[in-house]
C-alpha cells in the first residue's frame, strides 16, 4: 500500500520539477543590463538581492556589477577583495582588455575560489548559497566568487550527549565545518566524501562519507539507491532522511543511527560504517545501525574497560527493566500475589486501601503524567522548566498519593521506570511504546501476558534489518569477537577485529600480537 | 473480502488468547484478606470450625500491623473457608498463610481431610508449618496476645523457623507430613503447641512433638524426647545439651552448644533378625560452665565427653523403648532405612512392619567431640 502511494507521489513531483526548470532556462547575454534584468526576473520579489554596479576609474570598458544576497556574504571580502581592487586600481597598465574577464579573475580579484561559468542554473544556486556573482559588460559569462559569510553557531559541546571524559566538540549546522571535524580525526586519503543535493526546493547538500577499503560497497550502493529515490521538496534536518531511508517503516525502532559527536562518527567510520552528513543538521547519520549501538556511549571507549563494562551492563539492563517494571509490578500485584514476600504484600495492600482506580488504570495514568512532564520539560524554557519540575514531581506525586488517587507503590514504580528510561536517551521512544505494550499484556494475562508481549517484541526485533545487517547483531553471540562490544566493552587489546558483517572488507583493527606470542 | 476474513481471523485468535488462556484470576490486593494462619477445631453446629487470623496494615503515615481472628463453621474445610465471605465480604487469600494449628480433637479423628484440601487447592501452599494443639482448643492459641510480632501466626512461624537453635520441637511442613503419611516404614510427626503460664498470662509455647498412627494422633513427646528423636532422624541442626557432670562427688552443670551433628542409621540383618545400628557423631562447644571444674583440659574434657555421650545414649534408648511400647509407630524412619539398604529383608517384613518394629533391637552409639570453649579458655577462677 505504501509503495502505491509513493509511486503516485513521484509522478506528481516530476511535473513540478520540469516546471521549475523552464523558469531558469534563460541564458547569459553579452549586455550587462540585459543580464541584470534576467537575474532580476529570476529573483523577482526577492528584496534581499543586492545589485551593485561599478566601474573602474581608469578603464571605462570595465563596467561591471556584483550580485549577492544580503546577509549571506561576508561583506568584508566583497568590499576589500572584489570591489575595491576593481574600482580604484589603475587597470590600464596591467590589462590588455582583450579578455578582460579572465584578466580580472587572474590578476585583480583577491579570492580563494573564483570560477568562470556560463550555466545559469549553477550561477543561481551559487548565488543563493552565499557566493557573489560578478558580471562584466560585454561578456556572456559570469564569475562565481566565493564569499560565503553567514553567521554560524560555533563548535561547542553537544547538549544531547555530554561526556565527562572525551572530546567536547560537537557538530554544528554547517556541513563543511562538520566534515572538517571528522576529517581532522581521520587523517588519511582513504576517507572519501561524496556530495549530492536532496530536496528539489531546498537543494540541501548531503555528503556520504566513508573509508575506502572498510565500508562495504553493497551497503554504499544500497544507500545511494535509497537516496536516489528521495523526491521531497525540502530537507530541513537529517531526521527527514533518517526516516526516508530507514528499513522498518512501521517499527518504533530506528534503523539508522544519528550522533552529534565527531568522535562517535569517526569511530563508526573506522568500524566500516557509512556516515551521511546533511547540511543544516548537527546530527550525522550512520548506516548500518544495530540495536547494540543505542546503548553505547562515547565515554565507554575512553574510560577503563571495567568501569565502562559496568556502565554498559547497567544501561542494557535498564532497557529491559524500563520496559518491564510496570508490567511486572502489575502482574505480580494483581495476579500473582503469592510471589510477593508477605510484609511487602501487606504494605502494598495497605497503601491500596481506599484507592478508587484499579492498579492498571492508576499505572497508565501515572506513566502518561510522567511522559507529559517529560515532554513539557523538554520544550519549556529553562526558568519555567524548573517550576514545572517541582510542581510535577513533588506536588503532583505527593498530592496524588495523599489524595488517595493512586497508591504510593505506583508512584515509586513510575518514578523508577522514568529514570530507567532516561538512561538510554536514544531509545526513549521505543521504550515508552514497548512499556505500554508489555503493561497491557500484563493487565490482561499477568506474567503469562507479560512474557507473551516480551516475546512478540523480540520476534519483531529479530526480523528487523538495517541495510541488510541484522538489527540484533551480536546481542546473543560471544563467539569470536562478536560479543566484545555489546553487553560489555572488552579491553582494547583484545578488540583486534572489527564487527564482521559491517566491515567485511578488512576485519583487522589491530595487528598487535596476542599475549601468547603467536 | 479476503482481507476481511483475514482480519476477523486475527481478531478472533487474539480474543481467544485473551479470554481462554490460563491467568483469569485478576484481583486487586486490597480486595484480599490475607490469611496469616488458621486454627482448625471441631465445630459446634457443623463438622469443622475454622479460626482464621487475618493480617492487615492500617494507618496512613505510621502504619500498624494488626490481626483479626474470625471463626467460621462449615461441613468441610473449604466450605468453612468460603463461608468467611458471609462474615466479612472479602475472599480469604491463603498463599501467605504461615501456620496451620490443628486441635487435638480434630487430629485424633484424622488429618486427611485437612491435608487433602491444603494440598489440592491452588492458593494454599505446602511449605507452611503444621502444629497440633495439646490443649482442647486450637483457636485459643491464635487468640492469645503476641509478644514480638503483631500477628500471632507470624510469631509462631518465627518460633518454628528458629527451632534450629533450640531443637525442642520438630518443625514439620505440610508437604513433609503428607509425604510421611503416604510413605511406608515411617510414622508421621508434627510440632506440638500448648498454652503455658508466663507472667500470669497464658501464652502459646511451641514444645514437643505430636505422634501420629496412620493419620490419627496418638500421643505427644516432651521436649527432651523430641531432641532425642531429632538426633535419630538426623534432623538436628543445633541446640543445647545441658549436662550434669560428676567429679569427686560434686555435681556441676555444663552447657554444650551443638554445632554439627550427623546420625547414621544402619540396618543389620543376620539370621532373619533385624537390628538397627544408630551411630551419632556430634560436635559441640562448651558455652557455659556452672562451677570450677576444669573440663577444658584434656582429662576433664574426656570426662565431659563421656558424660555427654552416656546421657545422650540413654535418652535415645529410653525414647526408642517408649515409642516401641506405647505407640508402636516407627517415627524414626527405621523402616525407610531398611527399605533403602536391605530391600529384600524389607519385603519380607513390610506387611507386618508395625509389629516387627515393636521388638526390633536398636544399638545406639554416640560420639561427642568438644570443639572449643568459646571465648574463654579456662573456667572462671574464684579466689578468696
CSV table of C-alpha atoms in Angstrom, one decimal, chain A residues 197-449:
chain,number,residue,atom,x,y,z
A,197,UNK,CA,21.8,17.5,-3.3
A,198,UNK,CA,18.5,16.4,-2.0
A,199,UNK,CA,15.3,18.4,-1.9
A,200,UNK,CA,14.0,20.0,-5.0
A,201,UNK,CA,13.4,23.3,-3.4
A,202,UNK,CA,15.9,23.4,-0.5
A,203,UNK,CA,18.7,21.8,-2.6
A,204,UNK,CA,20.2,20.6,0.7
A,205,UNK,CA,23.8,19.5,0.5
A,206,UNK,CA,24.3,15.9,1.6
A,207,UNK,CA,27.6,14.2,1.9
A,208,UNK,CA,28.2,10.5,2.1
A,209,UNK,CA,31.4,9.8,3.9
A,210,UNK,CA,33.2,6.5,4.2
A,211,UNK,CA,36.6,4.9,4.5
A,212,UNK,CA,37.5,3.2,1.3
A,213,UNK,CA,38.6,-0.3,2.0
A,214,UNK,CA,36.5,-0.7,5.1
A,215,UNK,CA,32.9,0.2,4.1
A,216,UNK,CA,31.1,-2.5,2.2
A,217,UNK,CA,30.3,-1.5,-1.4
A,218,UNK,CA,27.0,-3.2,-1.3
A,219,UNK,CA,25.9,-1.1,1.6
A,220,UNK,CA,27.2,2.1,-0.1
A,221,UNK,CA,25.3,1.2,-3.3
A,222,UNK,CA,22.2,0.5,-1.3
A,223,UNK,CA,22.5,3.8,0.4
A,224,UNK,CA,22.9,5.7,-2.9
A,225,UNK,CA,19.9,3.9,-4.3
A,226,UNK,CA,17.8,4.8,-1.4
A,227,UNK,CA,18.9,8.5,-1.6
A,228,UNK,CA,18.2,8.5,-5.3
A,229,UNK,CA,14.6,7.5,-4.6
A,230,UNK,CA,14.0,10.5,-2.3
A,231,UNK,CA,12.0,13.1,-4.1
A,232,UNK,CA,11.0,15.5,-1.5
A,233,UNK,CA,10.7,19.3,-1.8
A,234,UNK,CA,12.8,20.0,1.2
A,235,UNK,CA,15.2,18.6,3.8
A,236,UNK,CA,15.3,20.6,7.0
A,237,UNK,CA,17.1,18.2,9.2
A,238,UNK,CA,18.8,14.8,8.9
A,239,UNK,CA,15.7,13.3,10.6
A,240,UNK,CA,13.9,13.6,7.2
A,241,UNK,CA,16.5,11.4,5.5
A,242,UNK,CA,16.7,9.1,8.5
A,243,UNK,CA,13.0,8.3,8.1
A,244,UNK,CA,13.1,8.2,4.3
A,245,UNK,CA,15.9,5.7,4.0
A,246,UNK,CA,15.1,3.6,7.1
A,247,UNK,CA,14.2,-0.1,6.7
A,248,UNK,CA,11.3,-0.7,9.0
A,249,UNK,CA,8.7,1.8,8.3
A,250,UNK,CA,6.2,0.8,10.9
A,251,UNK,CA,8.6,0.0,13.7
A,252,UNK,CA,9.3,2.3,16.6
A,253,UNK,CA,12.9,1.3,16.4
A,254,UNK,CA,15.3,3.4,14.3
A,255,UNK,CA,17.4,1.5,11.8
A,256,UNK,CA,19.6,4.5,11.0
A,257,UNK,CA,21.9,5.9,13.7
A,258,UNK,CA,22.4,9.5,14.5
A,259,UNK,CA,25.1,11.3,16.5
A,260,UNK,CA,26.1,14.8,17.3
A,261,UNK,CA,29.6,13.9,18.2
A,262,UNK,CA,32.5,13.9,15.7
A,263,UNK,CA,34.4,11.3,17.7
A,264,UNK,CA,31.5,8.9,17.6
A,265,UNK,CA,31.1,9.3,13.8
A,266,UNK,CA,34.9,8.9,13.3
A,267,UNK,CA,34.8,5.7,15.4
A,268,UNK,CA,31.8,4.4,13.4
A,269,UNK,CA,33.6,5.1,10.2
A,270,UNK,CA,36.5,3.1,11.4
A,271,UNK,CA,34.2,0.2,12.1
A,272,UNK,CA,33.2,0.3,8.5
A,273,UNK,CA,30.0,2.2,8.7
A,274,UNK,CA,29.0,4.9,6.3
A,275,UNK,CA,28.1,8.4,7.5
A,276,UNK,CA,25.7,10.8,6.0
A,277,UNK,CA,26.2,14.5,6.6
A,278,UNK,CA,23.2,16.7,6.0
A,279,UNK,CA,23.7,20.5,5.7
A,280,UNK,CA,21.8,22.4,8.3
A,281,UNK,CA,21.7,19.5,10.8
A,282,UNK,CA,24.2,18.8,13.6
A,283,UNK,CA,23.0,15.2,13.6
A,284,UNK,CA,25.1,13.0,11.3
A,285,UNK,CA,23.5,9.7,10.3
A,286,UNK,CA,25.3,6.3,10.2
A,287,UNK,CA,24.3,3.1,8.5
A,288,UNK,CA,24.1,0.2,9.1
A,289,UNK,CA,22.7,0.6,12.6
A,290,UNK,CA,22.3,-2.2,15.1
A,291,UNK,CA,20.4,-2.0,18.4
A,292,UNK,CA,23.6,-2.5,20.5
A,293,UNK,CA,24.8,0.9,19.3
A,294,UNK,CA,21.8,2.5,21.0
A,295,UNK,CA,23.3,1.9,24.5
A,296,UNK,CA,26.9,2.5,23.6
A,297,UNK,CA,28.2,5.8,24.9
A,298,UNK,CA,31.3,7.6,23.6
A,299,UNK,CA,32.7,7.5,27.1
A,300,UNK,CA,32.6,3.7,27.2
A,301,UNK,CA,35.7,3.7,25.0
A,302,UNK,CA,37.6,6.4,26.9
A,303,UNK,CA,37.1,5.0,30.4
A,304,UNK,CA,38.7,1.9,31.9
A,305,UNK,CA,37.1,-1.1,30.4
A,306,UNK,CA,36.0,-2.5,33.7
A,307,UNK,CA,34.1,0.7,34.6
A,308,UNK,CA,32.8,1.0,31.1
A,309,UNK,CA,31.5,-2.6,31.0
A,310,UNK,CA,29.7,-2.0,34.3
A,311,UNK,CA,28.1,1.1,32.9
A,312,UNK,CA,27.2,-0.7,29.7
A,313,UNK,CA,25.6,-3.6,31.7
A,314,UNK,CA,23.6,-1.1,33.7
A,315,UNK,CA,22.4,0.6,30.6
A,316,UNK,CA,21.5,-2.7,28.9
A,317,UNK,CA,19.6,-3.9,31.9
A,318,UNK,CA,18.0,-0.5,32.2
A,319,UNK,CA,16.4,-1.1,28.8
A,320,UNK,CA,14.9,-4.4,29.9
A,321,UNK,CA,13.8,-3.0,33.3
A,322,UNK,CA,12.4,0.2,31.8
A,323,UNK,CA,10.0,-1.7,29.6
A,324,UNK,CA,9.1,-4.4,32.0
A,325,UNK,CA,8.9,-3.0,35.5
A,326,UNK,CA,5.3,-1.5,35.3
A,327,UNK,CA,4.1,-4.7,33.7
A,328,UNK,CA,5.8,-6.9,36.2
A,329,UNK,CA,4.5,-4.8,39.1
A,330,UNK,CA,1.0,-5.0,37.8
A,331,UNK,CA,1.2,-8.8,37.1
A,332,UNK,CA,2.6,-9.6,40.5
A,333,UNK,CA,0.2,-7.4,42.5
A,334,UNK,CA,-3.0,-8.3,40.6
A,335,UNK,CA,-2.4,-11.9,39.5
A,336,UNK,CA,0.4,-13.5,41.4
A,337,UNK,CA,0.2,-12.1,45.0
A,338,UNK,CA,1.8,-15.3,46.2
A,339,UNK,CA,5.1,-14.3,44.7
A,340,UNK,CA,5.5,-11.3,46.9
A,341,UNK,CA,7.1,-11.5,50.3
A,342,UNK,CA,4.4,-11.3,53.0
A,343,UNK,CA,5.5,-7.9,54.5
A,344,UNK,CA,5.6,-6.4,51.1
A,345,UNK,CA,2.2,-7.7,50.2
A,346,UNK,CA,0.8,-6.3,53.4
A,347,UNK,CA,2.2,-2.9,52.9
A,348,UNK,CA,1.1,-2.8,49.2
A,349,UNK,CA,-2.3,-3.9,50.4
A,350,UNK,CA,-2.4,-1.2,53.0
A,351,UNK,CA,-1.4,1.5,50.5
A,352,UNK,CA,-4.1,0.5,48.2
A,353,UNK,CA,-6.9,0.8,50.7
A,354,UNK,CA,-9.3,3.4,49.6
A,355,UNK,CA,-7.7,4.0,46.1
A,356,UNK,CA,-10.6,4.1,43.7
A,357,UNK,CA,-9.0,3.0,40.4
A,358,UNK,CA,-7.6,-0.4,39.6
A,359,UNK,CA,-3.9,-0.7,39.5
A,360,UNK,CA,-3.8,-0.8,35.7
A,361,UNK,CA,-5.6,2.5,35.4
A,362,UNK,CA,-3.5,4.3,38.0
A,363,UNK,CA,-0.3,2.9,36.4
A,364,UNK,CA,-1.3,4.1,33.0
A,365,UNK,CA,-2.4,7.4,34.4
A,366,UNK,CA,0.9,8.0,36.2
A,367,UNK,CA,3.0,6.8,33.3
A,368,UNK,CA,1.2,9.2,31.0
A,369,UNK,CA,1.6,12.0,33.6
A,370,UNK,CA,5.3,11.3,33.7
A,371,UNK,CA,5.6,11.5,29.9
A,372,UNK,CA,3.6,14.7,29.9
A,373,UNK,CA,6.0,16.2,32.4
A,374,UNK,CA,9.0,14.9,30.4
A,375,UNK,CA,7.6,16.4,27.2
A,376,UNK,CA,6.7,19.6,28.9
A,377,UNK,CA,10.2,19.8,30.5
A,378,UNK,CA,11.9,19.4,27.1
A,379,UNK,CA,10.1,22.1,25.3
A,380,UNK,CA,9.9,24.5,28.3
A,381,UNK,CA,12.2,27.5,28.6
A,382,UNK,CA,14.7,26.6,31.4
A,383,UNK,CA,13.3,29.0,34.1
A,384,UNK,CA,9.8,27.8,33.7
A,385,UNK,CA,11.0,24.2,33.4
A,386,UNK,CA,12.2,24.2,37.0
A,387,UNK,CA,8.8,25.3,38.2
A,388,UNK,CA,7.2,22.6,36.2
A,389,UNK,CA,9.5,20.0,37.6
A,390,UNK,CA,8.7,20.9,41.1
A,391,UNK,CA,5.0,21.0,40.6
A,392,UNK,CA,5.1,17.8,38.6
A,393,UNK,CA,7.4,15.7,40.7
A,394,UNK,CA,6.9,16.8,44.2
A,395,UNK,CA,3.4,18.3,44.4
A,396,UNK,CA,1.7,16.0,41.9
A,397,UNK,CA,3.3,12.8,43.2
A,398,UNK,CA,2.9,13.6,46.8
A,399,UNK,CA,-0.6,15.0,46.5
A,400,UNK,CA,-1.8,12.2,44.3
A,401,UNK,CA,-0.8,9.7,47.0
A,402,UNK,CA,-2.2,11.7,49.8
A,403,UNK,CA,-5.5,12.3,48.0
A,404,UNK,CA,-5.7,8.6,47.5
A,405,UNK,CA,-5.8,9.0,43.8
A,406,UNK,CA,-3.0,6.5,43.3
A,407,UNK,CA,-1.2,4.3,45.7
A,408,UNK,CA,2.4,5.0,46.8
A,409,UNK,CA,4.0,1.9,45.2
A,410,UNK,CA,2.5,3.0,41.8
A,411,UNK,CA,4.3,6.4,42.2
A,412,UNK,CA,7.5,4.6,43.1
A,413,UNK,CA,7.2,2.3,40.1
A,414,UNK,CA,6.5,5.2,37.8
A,415,UNK,CA,9.5,7.2,39.0
A,416,UNK,CA,11.8,4.3,38.8
A,417,UNK,CA,10.7,3.5,35.3
A,418,UNK,CA,11.0,7.1,34.3
A,419,UNK,CA,14.6,7.3,35.4
A,420,UNK,CA,15.5,4.0,33.9
A,421,UNK,CA,14.1,5.2,30.6
A,422,UNK,CA,16.3,8.3,30.7
A,423,UNK,CA,19.4,6.1,30.9
A,424,UNK,CA,19.1,5.3,27.2
A,425,UNK,CA,18.2,8.6,25.7
A,426,UNK,CA,18.5,7.2,22.2
A,427,UNK,CA,15.8,4.6,22.8
A,428,UNK,CA,13.3,6.7,24.7
A,429,UNK,CA,10.6,6.4,22.0
A,430,UNK,CA,10.7,2.7,21.5
A,431,UNK,CA,11.0,2.1,25.3
A,432,UNK,CA,7.8,4.1,26.1
A,433,UNK,CA,5.8,2.2,23.4
A,434,UNK,CA,7.2,-1.2,24.4
A,435,UNK,CA,6.4,-0.4,28.0
A,436,UNK,CA,2.8,0.2,27.4
A,437,UNK,CA,2.6,-2.9,25.2
A,438,UNK,CA,4.0,-5.0,28.0
A,439,UNK,CA,1.8,-3.3,30.5
A,440,UNK,CA,-1.3,-4.2,28.6
A,441,UNK,CA,-0.1,-7.8,28.2
A,442,UNK,CA,0.4,-8.0,31.9
A,443,UNK,CA,-3.0,-6.3,32.5
A,444,UNK,CA,-4.8,-9.0,30.6
A,445,UNK,CA,-2.9,-12.1,31.4
A,446,UNK,CA,-0.5,-11.5,34.3
A,447,UNK,CA,3.1,-12.7,33.9
A,448,UNK,CA,2.0,-15.0,31.1
A,449,UNK,CA,0.8,-12.0,29.2
